[in-house]
JSON list of C-alpha atoms in Angstrom, two decimals:
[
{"chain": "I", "resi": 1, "resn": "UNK", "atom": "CA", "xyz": [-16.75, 5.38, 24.69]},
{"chain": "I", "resi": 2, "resn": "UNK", "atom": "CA", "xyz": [-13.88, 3.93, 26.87]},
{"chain": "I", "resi": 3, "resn": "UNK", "atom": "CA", "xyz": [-13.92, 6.26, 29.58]},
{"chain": "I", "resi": 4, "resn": "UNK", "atom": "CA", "xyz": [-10.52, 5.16, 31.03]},
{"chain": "I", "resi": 5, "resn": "UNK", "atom": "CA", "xyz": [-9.16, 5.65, 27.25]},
{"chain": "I", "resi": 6, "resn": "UNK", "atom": "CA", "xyz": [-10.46, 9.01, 27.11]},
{"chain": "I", "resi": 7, "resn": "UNK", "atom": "CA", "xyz": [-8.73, 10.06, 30.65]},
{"chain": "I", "resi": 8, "resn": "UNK", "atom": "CA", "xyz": [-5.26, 8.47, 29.25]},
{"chain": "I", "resi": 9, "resn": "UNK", "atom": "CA", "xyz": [-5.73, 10.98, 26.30]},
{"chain": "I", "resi": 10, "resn": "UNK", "atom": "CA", "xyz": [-6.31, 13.86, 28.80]},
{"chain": "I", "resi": 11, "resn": "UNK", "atom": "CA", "xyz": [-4.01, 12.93, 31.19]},
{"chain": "I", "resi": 12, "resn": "UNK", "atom": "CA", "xyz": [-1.34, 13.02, 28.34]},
{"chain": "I", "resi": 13, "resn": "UNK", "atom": "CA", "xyz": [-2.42, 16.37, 27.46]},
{"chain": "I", "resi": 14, "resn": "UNK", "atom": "CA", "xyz": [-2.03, 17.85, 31.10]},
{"chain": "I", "resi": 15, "resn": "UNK", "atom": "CA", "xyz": [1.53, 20.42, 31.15]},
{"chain": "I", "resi": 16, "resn": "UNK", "atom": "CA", "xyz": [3.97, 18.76, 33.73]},
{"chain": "I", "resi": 17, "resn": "UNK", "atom": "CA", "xyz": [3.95, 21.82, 35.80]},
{"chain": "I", "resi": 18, "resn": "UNK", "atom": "CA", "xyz": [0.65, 21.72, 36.42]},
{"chain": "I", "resi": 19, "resn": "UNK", "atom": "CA", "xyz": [0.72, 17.79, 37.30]},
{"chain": "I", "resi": 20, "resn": "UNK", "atom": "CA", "xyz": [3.94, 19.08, 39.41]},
{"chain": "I", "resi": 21, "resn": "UNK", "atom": "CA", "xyz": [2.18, 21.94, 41.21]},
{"chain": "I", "resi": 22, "resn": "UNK", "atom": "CA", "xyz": [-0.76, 19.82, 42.44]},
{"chain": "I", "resi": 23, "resn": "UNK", "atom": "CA", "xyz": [2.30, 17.48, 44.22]},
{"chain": "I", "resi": 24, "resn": "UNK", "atom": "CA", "xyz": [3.34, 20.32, 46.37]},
{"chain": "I", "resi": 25, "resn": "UNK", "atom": "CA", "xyz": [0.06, 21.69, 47.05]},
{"chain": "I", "resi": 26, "resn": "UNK", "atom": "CA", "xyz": [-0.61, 18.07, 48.86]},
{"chain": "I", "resi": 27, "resn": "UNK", "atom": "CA", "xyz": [2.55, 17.37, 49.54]},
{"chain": "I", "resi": 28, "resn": "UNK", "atom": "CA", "xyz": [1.60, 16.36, 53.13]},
{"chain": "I", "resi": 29, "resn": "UNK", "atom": "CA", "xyz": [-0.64, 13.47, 51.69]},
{"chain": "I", "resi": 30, "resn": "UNK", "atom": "CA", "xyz": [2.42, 11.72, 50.44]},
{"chain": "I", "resi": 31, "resn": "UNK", "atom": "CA", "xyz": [4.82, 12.54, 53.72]},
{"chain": "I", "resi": 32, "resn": "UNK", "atom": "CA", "xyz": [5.03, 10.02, 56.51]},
{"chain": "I", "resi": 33, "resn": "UNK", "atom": "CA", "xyz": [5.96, 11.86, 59.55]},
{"chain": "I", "resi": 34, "resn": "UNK", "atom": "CA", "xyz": [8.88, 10.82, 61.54]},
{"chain": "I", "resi": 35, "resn": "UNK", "atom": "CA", "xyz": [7.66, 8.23, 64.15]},
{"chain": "I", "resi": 36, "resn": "UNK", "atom": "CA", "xyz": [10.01, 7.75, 67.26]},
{"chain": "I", "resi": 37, "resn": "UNK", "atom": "CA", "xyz": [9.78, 4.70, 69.87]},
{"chain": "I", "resi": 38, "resn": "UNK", "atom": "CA", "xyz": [10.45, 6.22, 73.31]},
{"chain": "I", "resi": 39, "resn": "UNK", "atom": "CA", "xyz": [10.97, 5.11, 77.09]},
{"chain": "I", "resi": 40, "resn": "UNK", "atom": "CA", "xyz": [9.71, 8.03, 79.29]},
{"chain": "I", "resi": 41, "resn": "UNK", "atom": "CA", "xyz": [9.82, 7.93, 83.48]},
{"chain": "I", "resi": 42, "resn": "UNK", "atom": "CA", "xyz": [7.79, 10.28, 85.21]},
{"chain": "I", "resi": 43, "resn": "UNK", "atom": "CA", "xyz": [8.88, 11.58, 88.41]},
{"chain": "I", "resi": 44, "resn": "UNK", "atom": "CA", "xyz": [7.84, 13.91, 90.76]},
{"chain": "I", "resi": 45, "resn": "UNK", "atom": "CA", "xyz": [10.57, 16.30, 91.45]},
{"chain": "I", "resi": 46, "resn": "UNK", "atom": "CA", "xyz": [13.68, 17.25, 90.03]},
{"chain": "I", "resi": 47, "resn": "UNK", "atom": "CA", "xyz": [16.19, 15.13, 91.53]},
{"chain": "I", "resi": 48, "resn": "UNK", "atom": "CA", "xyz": [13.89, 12.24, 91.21]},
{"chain": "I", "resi": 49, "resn": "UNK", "atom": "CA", "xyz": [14.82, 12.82, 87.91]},
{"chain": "I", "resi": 50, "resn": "UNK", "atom": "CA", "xyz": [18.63, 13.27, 88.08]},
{"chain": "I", "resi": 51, "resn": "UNK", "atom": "CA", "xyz": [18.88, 10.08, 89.68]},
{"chain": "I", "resi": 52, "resn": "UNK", "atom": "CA", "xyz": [16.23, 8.33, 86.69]},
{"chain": "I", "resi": 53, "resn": "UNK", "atom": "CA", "xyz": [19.31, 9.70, 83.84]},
{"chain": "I", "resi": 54, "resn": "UNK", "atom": "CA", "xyz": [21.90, 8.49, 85.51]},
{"chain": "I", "resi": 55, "resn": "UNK", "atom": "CA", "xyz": [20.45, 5.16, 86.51]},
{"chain": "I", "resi": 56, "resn": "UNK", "atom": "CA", "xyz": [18.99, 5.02, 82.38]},
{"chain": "I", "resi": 57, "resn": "UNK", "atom": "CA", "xyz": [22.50, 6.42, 80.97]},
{"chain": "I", "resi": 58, "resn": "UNK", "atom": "CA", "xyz": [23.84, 3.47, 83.17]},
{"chain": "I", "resi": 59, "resn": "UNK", "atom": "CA", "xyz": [22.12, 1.05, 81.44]},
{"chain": "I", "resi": 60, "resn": "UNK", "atom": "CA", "xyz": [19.34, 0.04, 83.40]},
{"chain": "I", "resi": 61, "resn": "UNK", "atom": "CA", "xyz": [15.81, -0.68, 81.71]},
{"chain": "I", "resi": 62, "resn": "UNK", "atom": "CA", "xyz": [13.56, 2.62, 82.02]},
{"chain": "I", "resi": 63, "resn": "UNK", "atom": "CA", "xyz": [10.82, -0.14, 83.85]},
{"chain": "I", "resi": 64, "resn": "UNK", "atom": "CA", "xyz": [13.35, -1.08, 86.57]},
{"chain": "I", "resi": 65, "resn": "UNK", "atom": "CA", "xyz": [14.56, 2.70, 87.08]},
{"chain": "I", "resi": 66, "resn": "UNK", "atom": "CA", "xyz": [10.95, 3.84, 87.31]},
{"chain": "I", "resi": 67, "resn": "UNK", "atom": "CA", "xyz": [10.34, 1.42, 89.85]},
{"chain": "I", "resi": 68, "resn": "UNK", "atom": "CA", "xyz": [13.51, 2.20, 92.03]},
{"chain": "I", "resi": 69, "resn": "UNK", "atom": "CA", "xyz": [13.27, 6.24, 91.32]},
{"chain": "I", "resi": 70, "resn": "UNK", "atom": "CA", "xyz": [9.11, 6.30, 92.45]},
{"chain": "I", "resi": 71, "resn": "UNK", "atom": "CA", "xyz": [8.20, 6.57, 89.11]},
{"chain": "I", "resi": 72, "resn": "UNK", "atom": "CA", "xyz": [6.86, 6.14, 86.12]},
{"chain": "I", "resi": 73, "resn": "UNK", "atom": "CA", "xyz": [7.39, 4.45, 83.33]},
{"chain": "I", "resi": 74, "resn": "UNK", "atom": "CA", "xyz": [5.83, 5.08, 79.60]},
{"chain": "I", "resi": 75, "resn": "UNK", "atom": "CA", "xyz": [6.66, 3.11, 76.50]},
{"chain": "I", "resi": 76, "resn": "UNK", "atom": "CA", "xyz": [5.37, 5.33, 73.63]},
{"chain": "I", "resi": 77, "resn": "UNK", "atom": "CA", "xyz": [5.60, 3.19, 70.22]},
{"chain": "I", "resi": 78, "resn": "UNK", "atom": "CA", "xyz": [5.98, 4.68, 67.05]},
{"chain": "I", "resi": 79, "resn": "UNK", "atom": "CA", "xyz": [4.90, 8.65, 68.33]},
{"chain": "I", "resi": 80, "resn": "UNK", "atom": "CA", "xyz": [4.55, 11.89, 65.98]},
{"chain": "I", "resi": 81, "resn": "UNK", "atom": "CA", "xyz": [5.38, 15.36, 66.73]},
{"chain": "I", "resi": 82, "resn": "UNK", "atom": "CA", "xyz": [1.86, 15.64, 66.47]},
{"chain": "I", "resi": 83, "resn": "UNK", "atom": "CA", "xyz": [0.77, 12.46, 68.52]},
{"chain": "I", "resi": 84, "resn": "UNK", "atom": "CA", "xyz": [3.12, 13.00, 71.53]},
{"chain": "I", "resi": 85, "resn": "UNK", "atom": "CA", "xyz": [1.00, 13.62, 74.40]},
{"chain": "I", "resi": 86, "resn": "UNK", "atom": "CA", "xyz": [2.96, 16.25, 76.26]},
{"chain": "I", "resi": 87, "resn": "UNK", "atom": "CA", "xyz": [3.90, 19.10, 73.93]},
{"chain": "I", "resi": 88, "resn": "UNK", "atom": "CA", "xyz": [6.38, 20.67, 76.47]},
{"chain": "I", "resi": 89, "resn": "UNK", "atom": "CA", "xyz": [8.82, 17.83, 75.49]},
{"chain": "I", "resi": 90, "resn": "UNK", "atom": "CA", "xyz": [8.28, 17.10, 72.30]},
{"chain": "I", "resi": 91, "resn": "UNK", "atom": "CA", "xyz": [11.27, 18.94, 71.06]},
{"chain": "I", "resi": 92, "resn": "UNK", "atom": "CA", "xyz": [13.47, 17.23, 73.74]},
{"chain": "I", "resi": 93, "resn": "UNK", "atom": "CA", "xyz": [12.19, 13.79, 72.16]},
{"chain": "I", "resi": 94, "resn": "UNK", "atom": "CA", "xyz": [12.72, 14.35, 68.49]},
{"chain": "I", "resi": 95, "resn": "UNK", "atom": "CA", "xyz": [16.04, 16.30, 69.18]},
{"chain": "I", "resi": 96, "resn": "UNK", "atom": "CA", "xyz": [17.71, 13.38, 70.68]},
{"chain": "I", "resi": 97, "resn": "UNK", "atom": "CA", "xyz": [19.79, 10.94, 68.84]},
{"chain": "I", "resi": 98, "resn": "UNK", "atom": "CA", "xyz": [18.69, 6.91, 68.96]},
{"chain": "I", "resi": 99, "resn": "UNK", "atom": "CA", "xyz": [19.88, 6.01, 72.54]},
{"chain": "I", "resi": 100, "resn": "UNK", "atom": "CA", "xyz": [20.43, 9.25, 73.82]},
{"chain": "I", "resi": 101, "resn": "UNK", "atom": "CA", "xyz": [18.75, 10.07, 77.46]},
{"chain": "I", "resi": 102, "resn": "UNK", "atom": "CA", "xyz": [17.72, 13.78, 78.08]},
{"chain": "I", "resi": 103, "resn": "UNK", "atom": "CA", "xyz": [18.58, 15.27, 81.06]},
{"chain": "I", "resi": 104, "resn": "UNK", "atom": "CA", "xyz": [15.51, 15.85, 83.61]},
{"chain": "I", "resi": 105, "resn": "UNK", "atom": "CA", "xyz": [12.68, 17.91, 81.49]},
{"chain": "I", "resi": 106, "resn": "UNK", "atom": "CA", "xyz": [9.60, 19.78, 82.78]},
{"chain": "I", "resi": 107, "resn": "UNK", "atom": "CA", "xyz": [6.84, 18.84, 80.99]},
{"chain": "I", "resi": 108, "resn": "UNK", "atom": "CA", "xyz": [3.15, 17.96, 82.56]},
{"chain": "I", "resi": 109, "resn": "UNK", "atom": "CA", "xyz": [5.61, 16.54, 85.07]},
{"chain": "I", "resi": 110, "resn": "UNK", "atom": "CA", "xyz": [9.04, 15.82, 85.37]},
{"chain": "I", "resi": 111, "resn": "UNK", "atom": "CA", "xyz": [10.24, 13.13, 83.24]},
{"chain": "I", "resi": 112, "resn": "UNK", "atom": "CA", "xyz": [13.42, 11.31, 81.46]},
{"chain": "I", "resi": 113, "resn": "UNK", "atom": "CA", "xyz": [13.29, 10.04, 78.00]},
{"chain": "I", "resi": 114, "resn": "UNK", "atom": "CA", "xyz": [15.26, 7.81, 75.81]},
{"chain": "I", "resi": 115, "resn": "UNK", "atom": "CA", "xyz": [15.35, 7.19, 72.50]},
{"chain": "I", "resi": 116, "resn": "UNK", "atom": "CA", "xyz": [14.40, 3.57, 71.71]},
{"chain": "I", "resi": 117, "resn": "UNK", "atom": "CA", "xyz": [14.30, 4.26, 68.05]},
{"chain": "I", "resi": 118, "resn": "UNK", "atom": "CA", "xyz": [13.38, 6.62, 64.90]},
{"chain": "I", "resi": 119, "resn": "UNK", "atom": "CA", "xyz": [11.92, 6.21, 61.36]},
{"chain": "I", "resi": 120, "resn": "UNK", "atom": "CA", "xyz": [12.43, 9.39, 59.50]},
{"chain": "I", "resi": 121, "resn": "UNK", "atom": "CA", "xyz": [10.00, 10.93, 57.43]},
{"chain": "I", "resi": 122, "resn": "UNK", "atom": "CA", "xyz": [9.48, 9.96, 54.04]},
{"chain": "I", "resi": 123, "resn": "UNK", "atom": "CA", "xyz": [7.91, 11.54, 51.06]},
{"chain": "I", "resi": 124, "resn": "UNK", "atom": "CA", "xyz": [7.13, 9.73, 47.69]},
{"chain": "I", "resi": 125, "resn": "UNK", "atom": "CA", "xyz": [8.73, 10.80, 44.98]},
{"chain": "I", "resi": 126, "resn": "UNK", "atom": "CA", "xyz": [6.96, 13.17, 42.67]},
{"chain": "I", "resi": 127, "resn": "UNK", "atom": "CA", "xyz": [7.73, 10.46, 40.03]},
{"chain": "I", "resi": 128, "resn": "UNK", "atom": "CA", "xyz": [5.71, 7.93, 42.53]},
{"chain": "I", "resi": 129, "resn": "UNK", "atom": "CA", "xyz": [2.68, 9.70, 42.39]},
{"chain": "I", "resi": 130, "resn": "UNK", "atom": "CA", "xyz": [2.73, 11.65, 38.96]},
{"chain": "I", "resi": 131, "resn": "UNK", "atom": "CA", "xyz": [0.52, 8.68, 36.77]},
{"chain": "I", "resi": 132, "resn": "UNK", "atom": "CA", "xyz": [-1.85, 9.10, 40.12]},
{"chain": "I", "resi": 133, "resn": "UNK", "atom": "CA", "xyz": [-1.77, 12.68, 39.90]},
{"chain": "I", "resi": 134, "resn": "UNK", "atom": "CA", "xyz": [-2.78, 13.09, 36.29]},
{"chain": "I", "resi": 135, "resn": "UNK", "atom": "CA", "xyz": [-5.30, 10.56, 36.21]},
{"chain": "I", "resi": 136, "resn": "UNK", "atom": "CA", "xyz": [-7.05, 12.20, 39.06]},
{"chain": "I", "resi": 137, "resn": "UNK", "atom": "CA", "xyz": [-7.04, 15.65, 37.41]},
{"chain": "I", "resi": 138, "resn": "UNK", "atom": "CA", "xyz": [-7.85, 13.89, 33.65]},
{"chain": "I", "resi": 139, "resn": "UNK", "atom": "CA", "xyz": [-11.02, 12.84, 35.73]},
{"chain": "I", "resi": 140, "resn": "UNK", "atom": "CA", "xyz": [-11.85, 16.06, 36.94]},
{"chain": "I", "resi": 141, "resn": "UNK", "atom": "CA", "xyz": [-11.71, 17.22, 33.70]},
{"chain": "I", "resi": 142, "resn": "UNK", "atom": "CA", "xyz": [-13.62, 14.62, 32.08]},
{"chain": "I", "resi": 143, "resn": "UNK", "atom": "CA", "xyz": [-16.48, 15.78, 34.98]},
{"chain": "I", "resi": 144, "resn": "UNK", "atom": "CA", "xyz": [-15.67, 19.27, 33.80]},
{"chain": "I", "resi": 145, "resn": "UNK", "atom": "CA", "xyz": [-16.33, 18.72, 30.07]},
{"chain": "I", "resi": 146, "resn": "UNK", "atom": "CA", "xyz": [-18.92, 16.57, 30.30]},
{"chain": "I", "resi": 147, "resn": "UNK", "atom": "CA", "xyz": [-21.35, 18.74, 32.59]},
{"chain": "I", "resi": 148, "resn": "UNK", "atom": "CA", "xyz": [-19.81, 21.78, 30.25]},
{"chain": "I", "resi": 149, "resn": "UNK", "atom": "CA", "xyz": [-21.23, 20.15, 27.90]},
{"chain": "I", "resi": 150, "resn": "UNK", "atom": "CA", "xyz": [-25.12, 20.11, 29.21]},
{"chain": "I", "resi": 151, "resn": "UNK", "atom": "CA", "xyz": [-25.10, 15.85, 28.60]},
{"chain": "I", "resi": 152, "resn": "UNK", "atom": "CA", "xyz": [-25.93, 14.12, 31.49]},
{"chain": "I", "resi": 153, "resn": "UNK", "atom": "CA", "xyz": [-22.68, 12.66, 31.36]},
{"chain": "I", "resi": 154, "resn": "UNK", "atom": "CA", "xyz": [-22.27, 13.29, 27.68]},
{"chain": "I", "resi": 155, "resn": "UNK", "atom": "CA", "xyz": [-21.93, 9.43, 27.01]},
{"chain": "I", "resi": 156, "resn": "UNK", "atom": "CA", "xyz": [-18.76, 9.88, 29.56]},
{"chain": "I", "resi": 157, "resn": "UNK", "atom": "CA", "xyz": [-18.59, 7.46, 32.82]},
{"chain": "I", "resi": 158, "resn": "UNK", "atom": "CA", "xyz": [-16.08, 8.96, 35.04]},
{"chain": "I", "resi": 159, "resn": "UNK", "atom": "CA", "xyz": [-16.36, 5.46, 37.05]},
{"chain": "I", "resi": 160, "resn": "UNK", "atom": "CA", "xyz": [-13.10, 4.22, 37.64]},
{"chain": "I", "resi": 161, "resn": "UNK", "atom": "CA", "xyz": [-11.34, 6.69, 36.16]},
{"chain": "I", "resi": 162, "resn": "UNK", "atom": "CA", "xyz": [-8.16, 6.69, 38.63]},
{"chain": "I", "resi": 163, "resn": "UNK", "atom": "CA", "xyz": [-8.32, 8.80, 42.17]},
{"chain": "I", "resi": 164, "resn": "UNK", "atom": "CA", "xyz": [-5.76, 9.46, 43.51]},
{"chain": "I", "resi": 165, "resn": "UNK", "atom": "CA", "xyz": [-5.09, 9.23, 47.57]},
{"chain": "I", "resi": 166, "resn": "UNK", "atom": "CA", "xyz": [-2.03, 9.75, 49.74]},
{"chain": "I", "resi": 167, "resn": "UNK", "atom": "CA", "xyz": [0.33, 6.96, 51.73]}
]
């Protein structure tokens, strides 16, 4: 039998809801997370800080103010919420607008950041994934039938019958 003939058939035969549902309940394997491209100095104190925003809102490179302030300085390329090392400023990064500087911010230490730049998240479309989707659960139910069925395999080859992975 052509196994990948038989899982087109089921995969037909699979209600859109339930082809829908299974989208949202992995939702989070199709979502690329916002990534942002930062320039942080790290200061010791307070005004240390002060004088690192004005000197970056001035237009000097974060390097050169980190160097003149006693700091610093940390390029982060292409950071996560989730893979920004110092969670107490994590909201002050991803809140700022592309070329914004924050004011001074406590975090592990007292730092200034700029936004370099930002991707926004993206999802793939339901309609991206759908074909995926179904195949996927056509092969589970192939498995399904086919061990229902007591047949080692029951004639039925699930090899190659399409998975289905995130981004």
């Amino acid at each position: 039998a052509d196994t990948e003939a038989y899982a087109r058939r089921i995969a037909a035969t699979i209600p859109e809801a339930d082809v829908r549902a299974r989208y949202e309940q992995r939702r989070s394997q199709f979502t690329t997370p916002e990534q942002r491209t930062l320039d942080q100095v790290i200061v010791p104190d307070e005004a240390k800080a002060a004088d690192a925003a004005r000197r970056l809102n001035g237009g000097e490179a974060a390097a050169v103010v980190a160097l003149a302030v006693g700091g610093t300085h940390v390029a982060h390329t292409n950071v996560t919420r989730d893979s920004f090392p110092d969670r107490a400023l994590v909201q002050t990064a991803f809140d700022l607008p592309v070329g914004a500087t924050s004011s001074p911010v406590r975090g592990l230490s007292w730092s200034v950041l700029r936004v370099v730049s930002a991707v926004p998240e993206t999802t793939q479309a339901f309609a991206e994934v759908r074909d995926g989707l179904a195949r996927e659960m056509a092969a589970r139910e192939v498995r399904t039938r086919a061990a229902a069925s007591g047949a080692e395999g029951g004639g039925l080859s699930v090899a190659g019958v399409g998975g289905m992975s995130g981004p």
